[in-house]
XYZ file of C-alpha atoms in Angstrom:
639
model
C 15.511 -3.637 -15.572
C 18.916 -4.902 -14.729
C 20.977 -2.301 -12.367
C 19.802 -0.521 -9.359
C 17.396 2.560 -9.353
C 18.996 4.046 -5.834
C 22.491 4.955 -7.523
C 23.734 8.497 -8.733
C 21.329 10.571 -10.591
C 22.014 8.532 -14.320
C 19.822 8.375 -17.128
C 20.242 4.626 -17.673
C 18.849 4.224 -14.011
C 16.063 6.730 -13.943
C 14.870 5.392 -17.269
C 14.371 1.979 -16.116
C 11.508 3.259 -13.956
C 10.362 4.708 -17.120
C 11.661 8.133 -17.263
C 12.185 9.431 -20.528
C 15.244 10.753 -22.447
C 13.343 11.947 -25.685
C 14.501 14.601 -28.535
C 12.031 16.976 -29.618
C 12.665 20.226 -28.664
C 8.945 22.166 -27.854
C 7.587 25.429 -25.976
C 6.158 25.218 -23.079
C 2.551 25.942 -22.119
C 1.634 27.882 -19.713
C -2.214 27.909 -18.672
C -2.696 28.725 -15.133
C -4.768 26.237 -13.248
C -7.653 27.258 -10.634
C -5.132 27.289 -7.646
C -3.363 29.980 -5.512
C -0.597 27.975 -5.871
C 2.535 30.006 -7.073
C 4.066 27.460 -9.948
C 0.641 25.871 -11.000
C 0.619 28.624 -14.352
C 3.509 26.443 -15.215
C 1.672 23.074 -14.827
C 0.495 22.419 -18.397
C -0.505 19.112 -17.583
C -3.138 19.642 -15.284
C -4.844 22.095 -18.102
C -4.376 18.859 -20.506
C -6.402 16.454 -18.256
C -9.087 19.100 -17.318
C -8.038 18.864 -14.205
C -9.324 22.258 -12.617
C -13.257 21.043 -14.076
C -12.700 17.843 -12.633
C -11.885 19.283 -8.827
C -15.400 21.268 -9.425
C -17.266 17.851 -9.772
C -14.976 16.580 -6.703
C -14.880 18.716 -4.068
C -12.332 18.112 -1.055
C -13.695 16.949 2.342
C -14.218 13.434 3.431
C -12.311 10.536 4.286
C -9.241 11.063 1.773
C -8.285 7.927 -0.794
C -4.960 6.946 0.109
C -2.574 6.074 -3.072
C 0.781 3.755 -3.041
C 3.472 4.850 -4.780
C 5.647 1.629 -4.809
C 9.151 3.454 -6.364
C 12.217 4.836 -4.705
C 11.234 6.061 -1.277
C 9.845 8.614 1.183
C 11.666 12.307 1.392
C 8.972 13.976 3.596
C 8.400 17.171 1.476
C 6.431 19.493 2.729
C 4.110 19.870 -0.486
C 3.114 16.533 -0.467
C -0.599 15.469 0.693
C 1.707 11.412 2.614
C -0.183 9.435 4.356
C -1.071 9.587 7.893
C -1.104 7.440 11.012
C -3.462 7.546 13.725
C -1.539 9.967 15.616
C -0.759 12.034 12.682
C 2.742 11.479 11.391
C 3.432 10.600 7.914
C 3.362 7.179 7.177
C 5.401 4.847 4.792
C 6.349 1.665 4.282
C 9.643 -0.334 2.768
C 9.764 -3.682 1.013
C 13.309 -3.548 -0.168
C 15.910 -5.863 0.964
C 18.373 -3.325 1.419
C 16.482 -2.447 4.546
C 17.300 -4.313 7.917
C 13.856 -3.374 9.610
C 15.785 -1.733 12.466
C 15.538 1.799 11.830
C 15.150 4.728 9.790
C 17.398 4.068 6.763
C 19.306 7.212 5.464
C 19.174 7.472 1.897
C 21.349 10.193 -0.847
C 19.182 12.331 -2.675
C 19.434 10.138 -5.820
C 17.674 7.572 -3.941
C 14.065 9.736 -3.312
C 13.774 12.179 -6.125
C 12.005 9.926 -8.738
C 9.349 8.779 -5.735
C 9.041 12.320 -4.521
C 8.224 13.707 -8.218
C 5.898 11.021 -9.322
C 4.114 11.552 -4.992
C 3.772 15.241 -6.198
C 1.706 14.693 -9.420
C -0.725 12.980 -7.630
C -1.094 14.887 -4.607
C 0.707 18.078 -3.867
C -0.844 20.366 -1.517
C -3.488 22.336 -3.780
C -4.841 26.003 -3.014
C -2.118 26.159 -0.013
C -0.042 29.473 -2.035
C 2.809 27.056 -2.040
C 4.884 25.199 -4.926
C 2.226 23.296 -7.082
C -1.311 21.586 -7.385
C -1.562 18.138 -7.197
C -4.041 16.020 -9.795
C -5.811 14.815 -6.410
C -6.334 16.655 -3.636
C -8.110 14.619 -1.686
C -5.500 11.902 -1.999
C -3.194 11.007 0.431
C 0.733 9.131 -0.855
C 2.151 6.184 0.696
C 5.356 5.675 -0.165
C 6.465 2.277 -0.079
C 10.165 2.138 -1.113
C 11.053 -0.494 -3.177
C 13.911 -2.159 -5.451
C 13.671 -3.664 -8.710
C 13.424 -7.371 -8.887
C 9.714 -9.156 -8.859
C 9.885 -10.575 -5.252
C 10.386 -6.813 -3.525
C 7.584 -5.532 -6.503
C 4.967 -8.282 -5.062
C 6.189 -7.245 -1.715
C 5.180 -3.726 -2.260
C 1.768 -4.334 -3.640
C 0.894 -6.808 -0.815
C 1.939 -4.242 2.153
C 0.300 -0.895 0.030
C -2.820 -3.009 -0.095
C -2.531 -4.185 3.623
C -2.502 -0.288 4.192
C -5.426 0.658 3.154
C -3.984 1.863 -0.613
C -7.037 2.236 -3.190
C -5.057 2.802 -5.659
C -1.104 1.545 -6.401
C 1.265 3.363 -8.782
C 3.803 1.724 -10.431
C 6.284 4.179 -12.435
C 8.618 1.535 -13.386
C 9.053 -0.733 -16.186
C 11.187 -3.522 -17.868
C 11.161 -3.763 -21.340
C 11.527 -7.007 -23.473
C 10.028 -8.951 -20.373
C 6.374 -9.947 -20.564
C 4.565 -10.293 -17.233
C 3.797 -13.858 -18.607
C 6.844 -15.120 -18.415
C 8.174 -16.524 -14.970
C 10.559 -13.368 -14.464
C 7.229 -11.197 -13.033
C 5.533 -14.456 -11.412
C 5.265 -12.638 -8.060
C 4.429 -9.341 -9.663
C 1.757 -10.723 -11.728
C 0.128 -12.607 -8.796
C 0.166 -9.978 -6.028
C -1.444 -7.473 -8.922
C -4.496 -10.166 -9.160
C -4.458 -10.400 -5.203
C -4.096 -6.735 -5.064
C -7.157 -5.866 -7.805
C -9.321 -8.547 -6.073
C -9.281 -6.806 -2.695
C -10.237 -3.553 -4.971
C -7.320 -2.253 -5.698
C -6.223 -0.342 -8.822
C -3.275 -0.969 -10.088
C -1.392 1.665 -12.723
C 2.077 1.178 -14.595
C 4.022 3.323 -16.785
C 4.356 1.749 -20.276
C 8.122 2.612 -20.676
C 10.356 4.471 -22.709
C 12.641 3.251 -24.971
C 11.360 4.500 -28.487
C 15.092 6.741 -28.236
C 17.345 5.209 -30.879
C 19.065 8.334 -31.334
C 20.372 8.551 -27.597
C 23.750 6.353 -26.939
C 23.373 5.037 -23.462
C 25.377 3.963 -20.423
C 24.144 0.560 -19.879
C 24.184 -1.445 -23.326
C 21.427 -3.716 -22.088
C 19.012 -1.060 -22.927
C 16.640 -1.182 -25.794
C 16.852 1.875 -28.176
C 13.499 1.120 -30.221
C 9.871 0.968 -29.539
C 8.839 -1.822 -27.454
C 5.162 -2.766 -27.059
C 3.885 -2.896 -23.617
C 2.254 -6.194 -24.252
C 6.367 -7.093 -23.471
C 6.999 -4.854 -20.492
C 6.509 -5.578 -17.207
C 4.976 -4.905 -14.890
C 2.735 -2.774 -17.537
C 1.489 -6.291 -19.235
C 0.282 -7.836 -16.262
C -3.301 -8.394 -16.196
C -5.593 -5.973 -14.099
C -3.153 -3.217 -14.758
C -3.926 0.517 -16.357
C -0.811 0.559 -18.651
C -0.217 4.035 -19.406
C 1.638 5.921 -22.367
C 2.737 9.252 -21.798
C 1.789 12.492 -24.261
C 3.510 16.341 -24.649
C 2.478 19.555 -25.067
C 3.155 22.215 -27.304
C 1.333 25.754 -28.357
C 1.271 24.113 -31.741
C 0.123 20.193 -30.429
C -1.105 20.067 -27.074
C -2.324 16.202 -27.152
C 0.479 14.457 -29.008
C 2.218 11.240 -28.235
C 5.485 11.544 -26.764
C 8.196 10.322 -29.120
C 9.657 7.980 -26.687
C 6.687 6.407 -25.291
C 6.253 2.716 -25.478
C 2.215 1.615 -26.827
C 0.574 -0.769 -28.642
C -2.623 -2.171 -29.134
C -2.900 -3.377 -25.560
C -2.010 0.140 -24.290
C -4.929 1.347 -21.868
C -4.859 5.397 -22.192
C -2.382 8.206 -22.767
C -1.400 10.954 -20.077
C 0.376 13.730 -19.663
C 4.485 13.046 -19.559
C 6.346 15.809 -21.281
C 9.006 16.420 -24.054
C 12.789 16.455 -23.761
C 15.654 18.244 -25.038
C 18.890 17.445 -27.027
C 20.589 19.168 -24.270
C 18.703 17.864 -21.173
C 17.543 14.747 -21.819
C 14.809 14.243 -19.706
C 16.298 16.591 -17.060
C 14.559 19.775 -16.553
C 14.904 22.898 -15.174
C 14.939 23.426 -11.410
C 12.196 25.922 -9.558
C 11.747 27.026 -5.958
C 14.754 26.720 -3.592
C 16.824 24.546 -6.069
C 17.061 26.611 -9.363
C 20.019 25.354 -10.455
C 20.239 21.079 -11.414
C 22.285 19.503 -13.135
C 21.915 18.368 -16.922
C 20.966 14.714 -17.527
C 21.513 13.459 -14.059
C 25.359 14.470 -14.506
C 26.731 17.476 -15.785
C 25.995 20.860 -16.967
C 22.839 22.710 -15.746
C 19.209 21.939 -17.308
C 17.214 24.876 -18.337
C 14.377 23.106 -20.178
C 10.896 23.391 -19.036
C 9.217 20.851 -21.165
C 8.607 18.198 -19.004
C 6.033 17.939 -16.087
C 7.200 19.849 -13.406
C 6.543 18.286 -9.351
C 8.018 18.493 -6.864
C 11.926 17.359 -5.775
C 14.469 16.844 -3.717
C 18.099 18.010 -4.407
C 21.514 18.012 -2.839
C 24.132 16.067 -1.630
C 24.516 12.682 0.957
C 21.865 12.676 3.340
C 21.167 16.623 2.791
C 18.572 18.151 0.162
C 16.212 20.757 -0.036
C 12.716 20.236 -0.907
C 12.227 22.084 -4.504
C 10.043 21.704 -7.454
C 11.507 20.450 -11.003
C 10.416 19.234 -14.605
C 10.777 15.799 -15.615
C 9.506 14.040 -18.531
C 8.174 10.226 -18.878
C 5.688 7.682 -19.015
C 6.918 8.141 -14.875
C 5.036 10.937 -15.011
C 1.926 10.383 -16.849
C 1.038 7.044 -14.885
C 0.912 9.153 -11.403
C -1.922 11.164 -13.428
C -3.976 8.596 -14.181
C -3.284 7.808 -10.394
C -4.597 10.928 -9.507
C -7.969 10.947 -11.503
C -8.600 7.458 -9.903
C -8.501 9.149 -6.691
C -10.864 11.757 -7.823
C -12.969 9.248 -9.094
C -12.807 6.966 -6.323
C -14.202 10.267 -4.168
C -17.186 10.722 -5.393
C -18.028 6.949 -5.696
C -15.758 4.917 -3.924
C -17.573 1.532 -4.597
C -16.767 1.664 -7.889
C -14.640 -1.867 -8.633
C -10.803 -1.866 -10.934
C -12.652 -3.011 -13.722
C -15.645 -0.064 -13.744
C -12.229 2.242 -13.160
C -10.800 1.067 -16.003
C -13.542 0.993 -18.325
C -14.517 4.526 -17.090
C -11.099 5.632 -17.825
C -11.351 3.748 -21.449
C -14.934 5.492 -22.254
C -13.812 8.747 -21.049
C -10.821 9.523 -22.626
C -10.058 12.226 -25.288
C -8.584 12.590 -28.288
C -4.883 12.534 -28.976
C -2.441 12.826 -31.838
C -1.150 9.546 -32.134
C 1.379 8.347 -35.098
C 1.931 5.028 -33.562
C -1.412 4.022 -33.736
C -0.997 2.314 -30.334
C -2.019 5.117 -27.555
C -4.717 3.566 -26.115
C -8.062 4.799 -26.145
C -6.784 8.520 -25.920
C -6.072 10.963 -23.334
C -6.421 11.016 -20.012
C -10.152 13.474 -19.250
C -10.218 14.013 -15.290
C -13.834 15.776 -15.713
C -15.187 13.533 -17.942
C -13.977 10.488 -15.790
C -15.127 12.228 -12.494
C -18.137 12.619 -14.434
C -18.855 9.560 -15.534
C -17.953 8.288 -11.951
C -20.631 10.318 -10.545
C -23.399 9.141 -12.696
C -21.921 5.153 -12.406
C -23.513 3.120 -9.913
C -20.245 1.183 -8.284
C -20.666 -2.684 -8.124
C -17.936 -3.067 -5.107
C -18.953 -5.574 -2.575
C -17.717 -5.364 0.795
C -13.966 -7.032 1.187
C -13.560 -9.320 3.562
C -10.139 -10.195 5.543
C -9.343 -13.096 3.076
C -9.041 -10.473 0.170
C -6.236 -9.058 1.237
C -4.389 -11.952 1.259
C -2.238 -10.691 -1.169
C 0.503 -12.662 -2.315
C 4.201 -11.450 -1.625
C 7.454 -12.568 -1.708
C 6.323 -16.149 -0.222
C 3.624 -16.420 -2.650
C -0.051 -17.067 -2.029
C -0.490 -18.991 1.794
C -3.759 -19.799 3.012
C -6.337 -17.013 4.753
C -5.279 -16.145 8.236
C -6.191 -14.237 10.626
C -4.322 -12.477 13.528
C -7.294 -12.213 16.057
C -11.260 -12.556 16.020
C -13.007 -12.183 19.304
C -16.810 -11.402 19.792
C -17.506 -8.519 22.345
C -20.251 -8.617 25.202
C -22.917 -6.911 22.330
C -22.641 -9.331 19.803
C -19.741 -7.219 17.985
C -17.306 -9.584 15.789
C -13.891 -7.986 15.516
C -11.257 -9.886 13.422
C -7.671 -8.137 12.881
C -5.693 -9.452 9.847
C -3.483 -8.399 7.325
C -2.835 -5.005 9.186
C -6.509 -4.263 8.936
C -9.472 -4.109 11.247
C -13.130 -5.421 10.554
C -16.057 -5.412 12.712
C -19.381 -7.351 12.370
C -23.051 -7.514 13.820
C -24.550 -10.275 15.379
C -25.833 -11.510 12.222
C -22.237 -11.435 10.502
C -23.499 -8.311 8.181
C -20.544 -5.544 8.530
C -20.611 -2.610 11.110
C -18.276 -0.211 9.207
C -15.570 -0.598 6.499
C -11.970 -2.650 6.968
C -9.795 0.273 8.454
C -5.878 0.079 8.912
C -4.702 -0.511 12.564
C -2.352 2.440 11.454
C -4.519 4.312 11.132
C -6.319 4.327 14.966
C -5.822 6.926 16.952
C -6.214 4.546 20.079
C -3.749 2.096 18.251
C -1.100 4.880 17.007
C -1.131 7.309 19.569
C 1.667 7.339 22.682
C 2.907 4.226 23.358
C -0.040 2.269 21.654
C 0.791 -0.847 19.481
C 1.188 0.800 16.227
C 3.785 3.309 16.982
C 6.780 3.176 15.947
C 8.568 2.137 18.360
C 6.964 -1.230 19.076
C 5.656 -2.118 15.001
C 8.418 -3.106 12.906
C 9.415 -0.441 11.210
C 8.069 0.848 7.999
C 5.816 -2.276 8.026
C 2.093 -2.383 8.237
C 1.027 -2.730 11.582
C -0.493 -6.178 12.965
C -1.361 -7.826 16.432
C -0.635 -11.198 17.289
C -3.708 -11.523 19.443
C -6.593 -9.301 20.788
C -9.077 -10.000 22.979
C -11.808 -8.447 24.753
C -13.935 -9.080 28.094
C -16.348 -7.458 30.507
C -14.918 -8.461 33.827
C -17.284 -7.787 36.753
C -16.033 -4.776 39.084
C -13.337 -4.128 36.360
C -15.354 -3.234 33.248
C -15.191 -3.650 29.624
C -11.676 -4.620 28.528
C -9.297 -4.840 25.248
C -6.159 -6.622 25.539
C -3.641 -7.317 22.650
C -0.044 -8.746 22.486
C 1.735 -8.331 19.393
C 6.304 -7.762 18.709
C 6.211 -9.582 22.237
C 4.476 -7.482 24.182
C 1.305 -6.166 25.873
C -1.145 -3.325 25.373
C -4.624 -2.904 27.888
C -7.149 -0.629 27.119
C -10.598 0.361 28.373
C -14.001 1.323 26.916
C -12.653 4.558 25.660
C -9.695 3.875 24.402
C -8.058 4.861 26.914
C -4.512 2.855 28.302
C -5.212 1.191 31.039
C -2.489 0.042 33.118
C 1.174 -0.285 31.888
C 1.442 -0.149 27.870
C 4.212 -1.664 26.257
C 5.191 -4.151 28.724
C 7.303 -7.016 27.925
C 5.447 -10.540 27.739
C 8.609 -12.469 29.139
C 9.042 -10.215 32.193
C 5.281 -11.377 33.063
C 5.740 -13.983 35.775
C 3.115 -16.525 34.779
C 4.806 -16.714 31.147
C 8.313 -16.331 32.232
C 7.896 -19.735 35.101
C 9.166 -22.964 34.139
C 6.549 -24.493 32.523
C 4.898 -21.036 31.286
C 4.931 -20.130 27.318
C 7.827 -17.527 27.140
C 10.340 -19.280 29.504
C 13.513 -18.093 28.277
C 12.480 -15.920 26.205
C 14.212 -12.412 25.766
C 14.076 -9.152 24.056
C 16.497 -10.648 21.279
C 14.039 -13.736 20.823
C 10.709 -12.828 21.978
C 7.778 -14.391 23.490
C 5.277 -14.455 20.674
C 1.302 -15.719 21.040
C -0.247 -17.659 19.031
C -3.850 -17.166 20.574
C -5.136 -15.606 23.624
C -8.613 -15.576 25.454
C -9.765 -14.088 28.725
C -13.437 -15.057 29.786
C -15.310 -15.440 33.149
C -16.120 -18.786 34.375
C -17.943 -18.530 37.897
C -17.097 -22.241 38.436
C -13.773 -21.806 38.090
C -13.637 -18.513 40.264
C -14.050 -15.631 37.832
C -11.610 -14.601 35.362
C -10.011 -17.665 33.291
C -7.023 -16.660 31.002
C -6.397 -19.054 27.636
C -3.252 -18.468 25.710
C -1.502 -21.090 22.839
C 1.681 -21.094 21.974
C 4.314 -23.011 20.565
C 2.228 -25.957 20.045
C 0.899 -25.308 23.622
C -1.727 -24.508 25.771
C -2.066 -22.564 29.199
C -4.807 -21.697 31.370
C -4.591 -19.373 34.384
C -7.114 -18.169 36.957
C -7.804 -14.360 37.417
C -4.674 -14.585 40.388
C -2.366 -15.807 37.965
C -2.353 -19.825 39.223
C -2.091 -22.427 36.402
C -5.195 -24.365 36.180
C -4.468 -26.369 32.747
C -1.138 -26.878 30.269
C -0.335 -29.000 27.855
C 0.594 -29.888 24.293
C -2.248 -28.704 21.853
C -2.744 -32.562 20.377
C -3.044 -33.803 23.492
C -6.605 -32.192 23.573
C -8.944 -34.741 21.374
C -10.655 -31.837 19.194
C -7.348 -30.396 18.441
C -5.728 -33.536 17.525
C -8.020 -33.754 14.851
C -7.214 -30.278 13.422
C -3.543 -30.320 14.215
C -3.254 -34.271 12.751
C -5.721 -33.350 9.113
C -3.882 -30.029 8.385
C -0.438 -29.670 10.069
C 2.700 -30.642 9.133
C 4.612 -33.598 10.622
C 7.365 -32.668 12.874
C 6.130 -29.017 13.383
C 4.372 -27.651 16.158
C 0.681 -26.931 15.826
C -0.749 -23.487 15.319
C -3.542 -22.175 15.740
C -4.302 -18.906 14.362
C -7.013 -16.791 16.323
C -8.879 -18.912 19.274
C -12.277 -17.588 20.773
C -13.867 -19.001 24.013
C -16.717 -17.610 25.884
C -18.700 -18.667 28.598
C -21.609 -21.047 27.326
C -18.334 -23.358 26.454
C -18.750 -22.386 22.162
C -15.191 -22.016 21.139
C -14.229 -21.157 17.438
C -11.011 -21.686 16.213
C -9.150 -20.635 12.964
C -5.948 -22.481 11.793
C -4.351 -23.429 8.068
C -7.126 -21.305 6.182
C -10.189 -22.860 7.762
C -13.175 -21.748 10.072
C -13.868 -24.889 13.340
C -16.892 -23.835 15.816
C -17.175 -26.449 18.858
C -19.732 -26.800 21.385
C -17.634 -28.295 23.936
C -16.051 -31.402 22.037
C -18.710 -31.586 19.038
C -17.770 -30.038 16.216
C -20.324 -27.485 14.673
C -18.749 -27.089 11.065
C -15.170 -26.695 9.408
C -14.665 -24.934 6.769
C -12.600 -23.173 4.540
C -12.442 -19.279 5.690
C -13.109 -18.242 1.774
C -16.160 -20.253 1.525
C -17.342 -17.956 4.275
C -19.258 -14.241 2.778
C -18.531 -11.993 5.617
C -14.427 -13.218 5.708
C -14.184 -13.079 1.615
């Protein structure tokens, strides 16, 4: 998978994310699916699947099941079901290193049409009389733009899981490259991570059964590989996929060019080729005319799964719809019927997905031998999804852990605080949980993206305070209910400050910069010196009421420090973290030497029981006597 998959529109590019450049020429079926959508009689695939039965059993409405596509990027078309924030806006993330973090990156057309077909397949806009149906309607797409080598890969799963993804698409593959070698070591790990916190995982198998196609990149294979050697379809957890056509004559067959073998989990629909086009169909919609193989000429085929596109030139394209054919394209349908499935039971685990998937499928014309256990049935999955009692437990925080581009680092969390009712809130990992007094779970881990208090205006996980096109996290939160004030929720997190009341509601300044505050901006104070270019960043923060010491105490640690401040601002405490006995302990056992210590989340309330969390483990103190440490895995409601 040498080479880039963001250059012009070639075939040696597109086919290392598993497009296809096959030869048999076929006719194209046209059955109309149940939709008012105007191009859906020219979706064959969704016919193939039994789509249309499946949306019966499935019926939109409901919290929708969000689905990563981890490929080229987001192009914002208009026929797409993306992912939303908690404001609305279409959300989507980056993990490539060509992106600074700075901005909205500007990308040639080349760069988003393979993401914006495969986004379409699994969840165009169905029934809206425009373009085409999607396999899932009830899905949402985030698009997490990524490049090709294993470290951005693992970096993709990690953030689509940290986003609330329930299922993660992978339409890319290397051939001759087993994901148990070292090459897909991050790959292979974040997958595990990603399928522990109860994610599925799909992958296109490949396509490079095409010996009688002369490429531009000699590296390519031009024979049948077995998926067992392609990553990341080889990795374990993952629904490899192999990709079938359709013909009047044959409408289950294996496609010519598709990679199998025994280890293959199912077929799905991907479409023929042409001699003439490659794997470059015809355009349809607002971009009829496209060129032939990525390069010259203009493709007329329809024999490939059509979705939708984007087409032009530079930064300027028009949203269309076109036909493309590849194991690409049959992984996003699998995609899509795991959404379906996950609808109507979503505590179904990867593993009852997968077998599901296995038990379910149909038959298919397969001269290989090696297509899996057949093709792709959306009814009969959906069906068998109803009737399956799901064996998902709930996911704590320490799940999504999911190993990136650093590899696996112990639990941590970004805040846990315990409200006046009892309520246990922890944020970590871009997520939110919320407990009862007896540690048993209030609702299910949502996205901080994905609150409208959060996301909305100048809240903490708009874009212009999170880091762009990265999931959104705090670096503390806290709540208290101060006498003559009320209940309040204050968080700091890119250096800066956020207040908010029992409703939700801002209250005060939002936004505000931690280093202009003058208790952390004096002398001895924890952001002296610090500045928009290097900002003040907390480490833990508390606010409680004392009565003996006035009212109102503020706690914050930082940079191997400690600070406390009275409700007027005074400093009543500092000092360095170790100089406090029950910290030295924690600090001296799991710290480094020569680095400050951290703590990770710090909780004190007013009958003096402080809990701490630091370097993956759980302390609870009643005043200096320690209560139990231990590892934040070995605790239920955190894994």
């Amino acid at each position: 998978m040498s080479g880039t998959m963001f250059a012009n529109k070639r075939l040696s590019a597109l086919l290392r994310l598993g497009m296809v450049a096959g030869l048999l020429l076929s006719g194209v079926v046209n059955a109309q699916a149940l939709t008012n959508d105007p191009l859906s009689a020219q979706q064959w695939s969704l016919n193939a699947i039994r789509a249309p039965q499946a949306w019966a059993l499935a019926p939109v409405g409901g919290e929708k099941i969000r689905v990563a596509i981890i490929d080229s990027g987001y192009s914002g078309h208009p026929d797409v079901n993306w992912a939303k924030d908690g404001a609305g806006h279409d959300f989507y993330l980056d993990s490539s290193k060509v992106s600074d973090g700075d901005g909205k990156d500007f990308w040639t057309v080349a760069a988003l049409t393979h993401a914006t077909h495969v986004a379409g397949i699994v969840s165009a806009k169905t029934s809206n009389g425009v373009g085409i149906a999607g396999v899932c309607p009830q899905c949402e797409v985030l698009s997490v733009r990524t490049s090709l080598d294993d470290e951005n890969i693992a970096d993709g799963i990690r953030i689509a899981v940290q986003s609330g993804a329930r299922v993660i698409n992978l339409s890319l593959a290397r051939a001759n490259v087993s994901c148990s070698s070292g090459a897909y070591k991050h790959t292979r790990d974040a997958i595990v991570s990603a399928v522990a916190a109860g994610a599925s995982v799909v992958a296109a198998a490949g396509n490079h059964n095409t010996p009688q196609i002369i490429y531009d990149n000699s590296e390519l294979p031009n024979y049948r590989v077995d998926v067992a050697n392609v990553s990341p379809a080889s990795c374990p957890g993952v629904i490899s996929v192999g990709a079938s056509l359709g013909t009047p004559q044959q409408p289950n067959v294996e496609a010519p060019y598709s990679n199998g073998g025994a280890s293959l989990t199912l077929t799905a629909p991907g479409g023929d080729a042409t001699p003439e086009d490659g794997l470059y169909g015809a355009g349809e919609g607002d971009c009829p005319i496209v060129t032939s193989r990525g390069e010259t000429g203009v493709s007329t085929s329809k024999v490939g799964v059509l979705s939708t596109w984007a087409d032009g030139t530079g930064t300027h394209w028009v949203q269309c719809y076109r036909f493309l054919s590849g194991t690409s394209m049959a992984a996003p349908h699998v995609s899509g019927v795991i959404g379906l499935m996950l609808s109507v039971n979503p505590s179904l685990t990867p593993a009852q997905v997968t077998s599901i998937l296995q038990q379910s499928a149909g038959p298919v014309v397969c001269p290989s031998g090696g297509c899996g256990a057949g093709l792709l049935n959306a009814e009969a999955a959906v069906s068998k999804a109803r009737a399956t009692t799901g064996l998902s437990t709930f996911a704590g925080a320490c799940r999504y852990n999911v190993s990136g581009k650093s590899g696996q680092t112990p639990c941590a969390f970004d805040s846990m605080d315990v409200a006046p009712d009892g309520t246990e809130t922890v944020t970590a990992y871009g997520h939110v949980w919320k407990f009862d007094a007896q540690g048993l779970p209030v609702t299910l881990p949502v996205p901080l993206s994905s609150s409208p208090v959060y996301a909305r205006g100048n809240g903490p996980c708009t874009a212009q305070f999170a880091k762009y096109k990265k999931p959104c996290t705090f670096d503390t939160r806290t709540e208290v209910n101060y006498p003559g004030v009320g209940y309040l929720e204050s968080i700091t997190a890119y250096g800066r400050y956020w207040n908010f009341d029992a409703n939700g509601q801002p209250f005060g300044p939002q936004g505000g910069q931690l280093h202009e505050v003058p208790r952390y901006a004096a002398a001895n104070g924890p952001c002296y010196q610090k500045n928009q270019n290097d900002p003040c960043v907390f480490d833990t923060r508390s606010l409680v009421v004392f009565p003996e010491w006035g009212g109102l105490v503020e706690s914050v640690n930082a940079y191997g420090q400690y600070w406390i401040w009275d409700a007027n601002g005074n400093l009543l405490a500092s000092g360095p973290l170790q100089s406090v006995a029950r910290y030295k302990e924690i600090c001296d056992k799991y710290g480094s030497a020569g680095t400050p210590c951290k703590f990770d989340t710090r909780e004190l309330k007013s009958n003096r029981h402080e809990v701490i969390t630091a370097y993956g483990h759980y302390f609870e103190f009643n005043g200096d006597t320690l209560l139990q440490g231990m590892p934040l895995k070995g605790i239920a409601r955190f894994n």
